[in-house]
Amino acid sequence: MTIDDVEYGSEPPDFIFHVSEKLIGVELTKLDPKIFVDGGYTTRKFFKEWEKEANTNPQPYREFPWGEFSVRDSLAAFSRQFQEKRDDLKRWKENFSERWLLAHIDKGSPFGEIFPAAERITPGREEDCANHKAKIIYSLASICGKPHAFDYVIFFSGPNLFPFPVNGRNPHKLPLAKPEVLEQGAKASDTFLDWRISTKSCKKQISSEEIESGKLNSIL
């Protein structure tokens, strides 16, 4: 789709997209796992300080631990965030052709598994990992399927989008979860929600010798 212009919203929402003479109100939020609900911004503050130090005083390798949490924790946190955004719609003063909620999967955020990636799966665990991913997608779809006034809830990480349209309507023909994945997630055991995930951000200095020897691609 072609976006003709973007402007900041003076009141909620955060942005206004101009698309073919339509005005789309866009609210932006970052996803946090449960451990960040109390003190989440403090954790991000520590990360920014770590990142600044890592850039100022480069070392061969540094890592910042975000902590450990379960899928169930993260879904509960998103459910609360989503309810807050649904309540915020009451403060929108302007009528828009469409209303979107953009959910940013940022550093330390959960649900990065839903996007295509170079996954490293332990041999023999392929089926479990596929069920785990499908369970996350199905659970997010169930939360986004609750009654609300948004036309789209769109998860994004970089250029990757994962939209959940309301009532199955998809006027912009955005790529949606495949029906077979949702069916797989519905059948998968709830025990996949108790899988615990530990995340960290890493910085590694790449030497000129590694670049010249062709090791850069394997490091990336």
PDB file of C-alpha atoms in Angstrom:
ATOM      1  CA  MET A   1       0.000   0.000   0.000  1.00  0.00           C
ATOM      2  CA  THR A   2       1.128   3.542  -0.666  1.00  0.00           C
ATOM      3  CA  ILE A   3       1.225   5.979   2.251  1.00  0.00           C
ATOM      4  CA  ASP A   4       1.067   9.544   0.952  1.00  0.00           C
ATOM      5  CA  ASP A   5       2.006  11.317   4.161  1.00  0.00           C
ATOM      6  CA  VAL A   6       2.565  10.765   7.894  1.00  0.00           C
ATOM      7  CA  GLU A   7       2.041  13.321  10.631  1.00  0.00           C
ATOM      8  CA  TYR A   8       2.177  13.340  14.396  1.00  0.00           C
ATOM      9  CA  GLY A   9      -1.161  13.309  16.174  1.00  0.00           C
ATOM     10  CA  SER A  10      -1.712  16.336  18.418  1.00  0.00           C
ATOM     11  CA  GLU A  11      -3.927  14.152  20.630  1.00  0.00           C
ATOM     12  CA  PRO A  12      -4.160  10.378  20.695  1.00  0.00           C
ATOM     13  CA  PRO A  13      -3.372   8.629  18.349  1.00  0.00           C
ATOM     14  CA  ASP A  14       0.405   8.914  17.994  1.00  0.00           C
ATOM     15  CA  PHE A  15       0.411   9.207  14.186  1.00  0.00           C
ATOM     16  CA  ILE A  16      -1.922   9.891  11.273  1.00  0.00           C
ATOM     17  CA  PHE A  17      -1.341   8.080   7.975  1.00  0.00           C
ATOM     18  CA  HIS A  18      -2.695   9.649   4.783  1.00  0.00           C
ATOM     19  CA  VAL A  19      -3.628   6.856   2.381  1.00  0.00           C
ATOM     20  CA  SER A  20      -5.593   7.596  -0.810  1.00  0.00           C
ATOM     21  CA  GLU A  21      -7.484  10.517   0.766  1.00  0.00           C
ATOM     22  CA  LYS A  22      -8.204   8.430   3.870  1.00  0.00           C
ATOM     23  CA  LEU A  23      -6.961   9.274   7.356  1.00  0.00           C
ATOM     24  CA  ILE A  24      -5.752   6.320   9.416  1.00  0.00           C
ATOM     25  CA  GLY A  25      -5.199   6.879  13.129  1.00  0.00           C
ATOM     26  CA  VAL A  26      -2.190   4.901  14.359  1.00  0.00           C
ATOM     27  CA  GLU A  27      -1.316   4.145  17.989  1.00  0.00           C
ATOM     28  CA  LEU A  28       2.188   2.813  18.728  1.00  0.00           C
ATOM     29  CA  THR A  29       3.217   0.655  21.682  1.00  0.00           C
ATOM     30  CA  LYS A  30       6.227  -1.464  22.652  1.00  0.00           C
ATOM     31  CA  LEU A  31       5.744  -4.994  23.903  1.00  0.00           C
ATOM     32  CA  ASP A  32       7.143  -5.914  27.304  1.00  0.00           C
ATOM     33  CA  PRO A  33       7.260  -9.300  29.016  1.00  0.00           C
ATOM     34  CA  LYS A  34       5.749  -9.625  32.469  1.00  0.00           C
ATOM     35  CA  ILE A  35       9.034  -8.949  34.268  1.00  0.00           C
ATOM     36  CA  PHE A  36       9.062  -5.447  32.784  1.00  0.00           C
ATOM     37  CA  VAL A  37       5.514  -4.445  33.777  1.00  0.00           C
ATOM     38  CA  ASP A  38       6.884  -2.962  37.007  1.00  0.00           C
ATOM     39  CA  GLY A  39      10.125  -1.184  36.176  1.00  0.00           C
ATOM     40  CA  GLY A  40      10.176  -1.880  32.457  1.00  0.00           C
ATOM     41  CA  TYR A  41      11.413   1.564  31.554  1.00  0.00           C
ATOM     42  CA  THR A  42      14.093   1.278  34.239  1.00  0.00           C
ATOM     43  CA  THR A  43      15.338  -1.903  32.565  1.00  0.00           C
ATOM     44  CA  ARG A  44      15.429  -0.158  29.199  1.00  0.00           C
ATOM     45  CA  LYS A  45      17.287   2.727  30.871  1.00  0.00           C
ATOM     46  CA  PHE A  46      19.930   0.264  32.099  1.00  0.00           C
ATOM     47  CA  PHE A  47      20.155  -1.146  28.575  1.00  0.00           C
ATOM     48  CA  LYS A  48      20.735   2.289  27.045  1.00  0.00           C
ATOM     49  CA  GLU A  49      23.497   2.931  29.604  1.00  0.00           C
ATOM     50  CA  TRP A  50      25.039  -0.462  28.763  1.00  0.00           C
ATOM     51  CA  GLU A  51      24.810   0.280  25.032  1.00  0.00           C
ATOM     52  CA  LYS A  52      26.456   3.686  25.474  1.00  0.00           C
ATOM     53  CA  GLU A  53      29.270   2.141  27.508  1.00  0.00           C
ATOM     54  CA  ALA A  54      29.711  -0.630  24.919  1.00  0.00           C
ATOM     55  CA  ASN A  55      30.034   1.958  22.139  1.00  0.00           C
ATOM     56  CA  THR A  56      32.363   4.192  24.146  1.00  0.00           C
ATOM     57  CA  ASN A  57      34.659   1.414  25.372  1.00  0.00           C
ATOM     58  CA  PRO A  58      34.575  -1.372  22.777  1.00  0.00           C
ATOM     59  CA  GLN A  59      35.432  -4.859  23.980  1.00  0.00           C
ATOM     60  CA  PRO A  60      35.663  -8.156  22.092  1.00  0.00           C
ATOM     61  CA  TYR A  61      32.316  -9.297  23.468  1.00  0.00           C
ATOM     62  CA  ARG A  62      29.596  -7.881  25.729  1.00  0.00           C
ATOM     63  CA  GLU A  63      26.095  -9.046  26.566  1.00  0.00           C
ATOM     64  CA  PHE A  64      23.110  -7.536  28.373  1.00  0.00           C
ATOM     65  CA  PRO A  65      20.691 -10.015  29.995  1.00  0.00           C
ATOM     66  CA  TRP A  66      17.030  -9.048  29.727  1.00  0.00           C
ATOM     67  CA  GLY A  67      15.890 -11.832  32.034  1.00  0.00           C
ATOM     68  CA  GLU A  68      13.797 -14.983  31.828  1.00  0.00           C
ATOM     69  CA  PHE A  69      10.053 -15.273  31.325  1.00  0.00           C
ATOM     70  CA  SER A  70       7.458 -17.678  30.001  1.00  0.00           C
ATOM     71  CA  VAL A  71       5.181 -17.309  26.990  1.00  0.00           C
ATOM     72  CA  ARG A  72       2.253 -17.260  29.412  1.00  0.00           C
ATOM     73  CA  ASP A  73       3.837 -14.300  31.257  1.00  0.00           C
ATOM     74  CA  SER A  74       4.273 -12.378  28.013  1.00  0.00           C
ATOM     75  CA  LEU A  75       0.731 -13.078  26.802  1.00  0.00           C
ATOM     76  CA  ALA A  76      -0.678 -11.823  30.114  1.00  0.00           C
ATOM     77  CA  ALA A  77       1.434  -8.664  29.817  1.00  0.00           C
ATOM     78  CA  PHE A  78       0.271  -8.052  26.241  1.00  0.00           C
ATOM     79  CA  SER A  79      -3.360  -8.656  27.217  1.00  0.00           C
ATOM     80  CA  ARG A  80      -3.062  -5.866  29.795  1.00  0.00           C
ATOM     81  CA  GLN A  81      -1.339  -3.536  27.341  1.00  0.00           C
ATOM     82  CA  PHE A  82      -3.997  -4.260  24.736  1.00  0.00           C
ATOM     83  CA  GLN A  83      -6.787  -3.493  27.213  1.00  0.00           C
ATOM     84  CA  GLU A  84      -5.131  -0.145  28.004  1.00  0.00           C
ATOM     85  CA  LYS A  85      -4.946   0.734  24.322  1.00  0.00           C
ATOM     86  CA  ARG A  86      -8.585  -0.256  23.843  1.00  0.00           C
ATOM     87  CA  ASP A  87      -9.510   2.052  26.730  1.00  0.00           C
ATOM     88  CA  ASP A  88      -7.394   4.858  25.222  1.00  0.00           C
ATOM     89  CA  LEU A  89      -9.584   4.815  22.109  1.00  0.00           C
ATOM     90  CA  LYS A  90     -12.206   6.677  24.138  1.00  0.00           C
ATOM     91  CA  ARG A  91      -9.854   9.683  24.162  1.00  0.00           C
ATOM     92  CA  TRP A  92      -9.508   9.819  20.381  1.00  0.00           C
ATOM     93  CA  LYS A  93     -11.314  13.028  19.394  1.00  0.00           C
ATOM     94  CA  GLU A  94     -11.136  12.727  15.632  1.00  0.00           C
ATOM     95  CA  ASN A  95     -13.006  10.258  13.466  1.00  0.00           C
ATOM     96  CA  PHE A  96     -10.713   8.229  11.222  1.00  0.00           C
ATOM     97  CA  SER A  97     -11.421   5.972   8.273  1.00  0.00           C
ATOM     98  CA  GLU A  98      -9.413   3.281  10.076  1.00  0.00           C
ATOM     99  CA  ARG A  99      -7.704   2.776  13.426  1.00  0.00           C
ATOM    100  CA  TRP A 100      -4.514   0.773  13.780  1.00  0.00           C
ATOM    101  CA  LEU A 101      -2.498  -0.428  16.758  1.00  0.00           C
ATOM    102  CA  LEU A 102       1.180  -1.006  15.950  1.00  0.00           C
ATOM    103  CA  ALA A 103       2.952  -3.219  18.495  1.00  0.00           C
ATOM    104  CA  HIS A 104       6.742  -2.919  18.276  1.00  0.00           C
ATOM    105  CA  ILE A 105       8.774  -6.004  19.142  1.00  0.00           C
ATOM    106  CA  ASP A 106      11.831  -4.140  20.425  1.00  0.00           C
ATOM    107  CA  LYS A 107      15.059  -5.195  22.163  1.00  0.00           C
ATOM    108  CA  GLY A 108      14.093  -7.444  25.073  1.00  0.00           C
ATOM    109  CA  SER A 109      10.514  -7.839  23.841  1.00  0.00           C
ATOM    110  CA  PRO A 110       8.749 -11.206  23.526  1.00  0.00           C
ATOM    111  CA  PHE A 111       7.179 -12.873  20.482  1.00  0.00           C
ATOM    112  CA  GLY A 112      10.123 -12.455  18.138  1.00  0.00           C
ATOM    113  CA  GLU A 113       9.588 -16.135  17.266  1.00  0.00           C
ATOM    114  CA  ILE A 114       6.585 -15.284  15.100  1.00  0.00           C
ATOM    115  CA  PHE A 115       8.809 -13.705  12.452  1.00  0.00           C
ATOM    116  CA  PRO A 116      10.907 -15.587   9.889  1.00  0.00           C
ATOM    117  CA  ALA A 117      14.422 -16.001  11.202  1.00  0.00           C
ATOM    118  CA  ALA A 118      17.506 -18.148  10.932  1.00  0.00           C
ATOM    119  CA  GLU A 119      16.335 -20.507  13.655  1.00  0.00           C
ATOM    120  CA  ARG A 120      18.733 -22.916  15.317  1.00  0.00           C
ATOM    121  CA  ILE A 121      16.593 -25.864  16.353  1.00  0.00           C
ATOM    122  CA  THR A 122      17.937 -28.859  18.245  1.00  0.00           C
ATOM    123  CA  PRO A 123      17.708 -31.879  15.925  1.00  0.00           C
ATOM    124  CA  GLY A 124      14.677 -33.947  16.816  1.00  0.00           C
ATOM    125  CA  ARG A 125      12.781 -30.979  18.315  1.00  0.00           C
ATOM    126  CA  GLU A 126      11.454 -29.560  15.046  1.00  0.00           C
ATOM    127  CA  GLU A 127       7.844 -30.579  15.761  1.00  0.00           C
ATOM    128  CA  ASP A 128       7.918 -29.140  19.285  1.00  0.00           C
ATOM    129  CA  CYS A 129       9.321 -25.838  18.028  1.00  0.00           C
ATOM    130  CA  ALA A 130       6.676 -25.630  15.285  1.00  0.00           C
ATOM    131  CA  ASN A 131       3.918 -26.283  17.856  1.00  0.00           C
ATOM    132  CA  HIS A 132       5.448 -23.696  20.198  1.00  0.00           C
ATOM    133  CA  LYS A 133       5.454 -21.029  17.485  1.00  0.00           C
ATOM    134  CA  ALA A 134       1.930 -21.942  16.347  1.00  0.00           C
ATOM    135  CA  LYS A 135       0.687 -21.759  19.966  1.00  0.00           C
ATOM    136  CA  ILE A 136       2.060 -18.220  20.295  1.00  0.00           C
ATOM    137  CA  ILE A 137       0.417 -17.092  17.045  1.00  0.00           C
ATOM    138  CA  TYR A 138      -2.906 -18.714  17.983  1.00  0.00           C
ATOM    139  CA  SER A 139      -2.818 -17.135  21.479  1.00  0.00           C
ATOM    140  CA  LEU A 140      -2.062 -13.676  20.093  1.00  0.00           C
ATOM    141  CA  ALA A 141      -4.880 -14.082  17.570  1.00  0.00           C
ATOM    142  CA  SER A 142      -7.249 -15.017  20.424  1.00  0.00           C
ATOM    143  CA  ILE A 143      -6.335 -11.874  22.384  1.00  0.00           C
ATOM    144  CA  CYS A 144      -6.620  -9.661  19.299  1.00  0.00           C
ATOM    145  CA  GLY A 145      -9.959 -11.331  18.496  1.00  0.00           C
ATOM    146  CA  LYS A 146     -11.646  -9.805  21.539  1.00  0.00           C
ATOM    147  CA  PRO A 147     -14.131  -7.002  20.763  1.00  0.00           C
ATOM    148  CA  HIS A 148     -12.333  -3.727  20.025  1.00  0.00           C
ATOM    149  CA  ALA A 149     -12.501  -0.742  17.677  1.00  0.00           C
ATOM    150  CA  PHE A 150      -9.121  -1.177  15.958  1.00  0.00           C
ATOM    151  CA  ASP A 151      -9.192  -2.246  12.315  1.00  0.00           C
ATOM    152  CA  TYR A 152      -5.754  -3.830  12.593  1.00  0.00           C
ATOM    153  CA  VAL A 153      -3.406  -4.904  15.367  1.00  0.00           C
ATOM    154  CA  ILE A 154      -0.019  -5.167  13.671  1.00  0.00           C
ATOM    155  CA  PHE A 155       3.071  -6.621  15.320  1.00  0.00           C
ATOM    156  CA  PHE A 156       6.286  -5.492  13.679  1.00  0.00           C
ATOM    157  CA  SER A 157      10.020  -5.953  13.996  1.00  0.00           C
ATOM    158  CA  GLY A 158      12.105  -3.976  11.542  1.00  0.00           C
ATOM    159  CA  PRO A 159      10.423  -4.339   8.123  1.00  0.00           C
ATOM    160  CA  ASN A 160       8.561  -7.521   9.143  1.00  0.00           C
ATOM    161  CA  LEU A 161       4.824  -7.250   9.797  1.00  0.00           C
ATOM    162  CA  PHE A 162       2.414  -9.706  11.425  1.00  0.00           C
ATOM    163  CA  PRO A 163      -1.130  -8.271  11.250  1.00  0.00           C
ATOM    164  CA  PHE A 164      -4.292  -9.392  13.030  1.00  0.00           C
ATOM    165  CA  PRO A 165      -7.311  -7.732  11.361  1.00  0.00           C
ATOM    166  CA  VAL A 166     -10.640  -7.328  13.114  1.00  0.00           C
ATOM    167  CA  ASN A 167     -13.388  -9.818  12.211  1.00  0.00           C
ATOM    168  CA  GLY A 168     -11.219 -11.274   9.469  1.00  0.00           C
ATOM    169  CA  ARG A 169     -11.491  -8.135   7.334  1.00  0.00           C
ATOM    170  CA  ASN A 170      -8.272  -7.346   5.485  1.00  0.00           C
ATOM    171  CA  PRO A 171      -8.923  -4.393   3.150  1.00  0.00           C
ATOM    172  CA  HIS A 172      -5.212  -3.782   2.514  1.00  0.00           C
ATOM    173  CA  LYS A 173      -4.490  -7.459   1.790  1.00  0.00           C
ATOM    174  CA  LEU A 174      -1.706  -7.642   4.362  1.00  0.00           C
ATOM    175  CA  PRO A 175      -0.112 -11.083   4.918  1.00  0.00           C
ATOM    176  CA  LEU A 176      -1.981 -12.902   7.683  1.00  0.00           C
ATOM    177  CA  ALA A 177      -1.423 -16.004   9.786  1.00  0.00           C
ATOM    178  CA  LYS A 178      -2.124 -19.116   7.754  1.00  0.00           C
ATOM    179  CA  PRO A 179      -5.308 -21.003   8.755  1.00  0.00           C
ATOM    180  CA  GLU A 180      -3.336 -24.231   9.147  1.00  0.00           C
ATOM    181  CA  VAL A 181      -0.957 -22.522  11.617  1.00  0.00           C
ATOM    182  CA  LEU A 182      -3.892 -21.241  13.689  1.00  0.00           C
ATOM    183  CA  GLU A 183      -5.431 -24.714  13.642  1.00  0.00           C
ATOM    184  CA  GLN A 184      -2.118 -26.226  14.731  1.00  0.00           C
ATOM    185  CA  GLY A 185      -1.850 -23.683  17.555  1.00  0.00           C
ATOM    186  CA  ALA A 186      -5.374 -24.454  18.735  1.00  0.00           C
ATOM    187  CA  LYS A 187      -4.552 -28.165  18.962  1.00  0.00           C
ATOM    188  CA  ALA A 188      -1.098 -27.750  20.516  1.00  0.00           C
ATOM    189  CA  SER A 189      -0.797 -28.396  24.246  1.00  0.00           C
ATOM    190  CA  ASP A 190      -0.993 -25.468  26.660  1.00  0.00           C
ATOM    191  CA  THR A 191       2.288 -26.699  28.131  1.00  0.00           C
ATOM    192  CA  PHE A 192       4.030 -24.817  25.297  1.00  0.00           C
ATOM    193  CA  LEU A 193       2.932 -21.612  27.039  1.00  0.00           C
ATOM    194  CA  ASP A 194       5.113 -22.582  29.998  1.00  0.00           C
ATOM    195  CA  TRP A 195       8.298 -22.748  27.945  1.00  0.00           C
ATOM    196  CA  ARG A 196      10.702 -20.277  29.517  1.00  0.00           C
ATOM    197  CA  ILE A 197      12.695 -17.897  27.367  1.00  0.00           C
ATOM    198  CA  SER A 198      15.907 -16.129  28.305  1.00  0.00           C
ATOM    199  CA  THR A 199      16.883 -13.150  26.135  1.00  0.00           C
ATOM    200  CA  LYS A 200      20.004 -11.045  25.868  1.00  0.00           C
ATOM    201  CA  SER A 201      21.502  -8.410  23.604  1.00  0.00           C
ATOM    202  CA  CYS A 202      25.071  -8.922  22.444  1.00  0.00           C
ATOM    203  CA  LYS A 203      27.821  -6.787  20.955  1.00  0.00           C
ATOM    204  CA  LYS A 204      30.856  -8.375  19.317  1.00  0.00           C
ATOM    205  CA  GLN A 205      33.754  -6.469  17.820  1.00  0.00           C
ATOM    206  CA  ILE A 206      34.567  -7.639  14.304  1.00  0.00           C
ATOM    207  CA  SER A 207      38.249  -7.437  13.450  1.00  0.00           C
ATOM    208  CA  SER A 208      39.534  -6.514  10.022  1.00  0.00           C
ATOM    209  CA  GLU A 209      41.135  -9.973   9.852  1.00  0.00           C
ATOM    210  CA  GLU A 210      37.737 -11.648  10.372  1.00  0.00           C
ATOM    211  CA  ILE A 211      36.198  -9.493   7.650  1.00  0.00           C
ATOM    212  CA  GLU A 212      38.997 -10.247   5.213  1.00  0.00           C
ATOM    213  CA  SER A 213      38.926 -13.974   5.972  1.00  0.00           C
ATOM    214  CA  GLY A 214      35.192 -14.212   5.264  1.00  0.00           C
ATOM    215  CA  LYS A 215      34.205 -15.011   8.852  1.00  0.00           C
ATOM    216  CA  LEU A 216      31.843 -12.047   9.014  1.00  0.00           C
ATOM    217  CA  ASN A 217      28.927 -13.916   7.454  1.00  0.00           C
ATOM    218  CA  SER A 218      29.211 -16.775   9.944  1.00  0.00           C
ATOM    219  CA  ILE A 219      29.303 -14.316  12.861  1.00  0.00           C
ATOM    220  CA  LEU A 220      26.243 -12.459  11.614  1.00  0.00           C
TER     221      LEU A 220
END
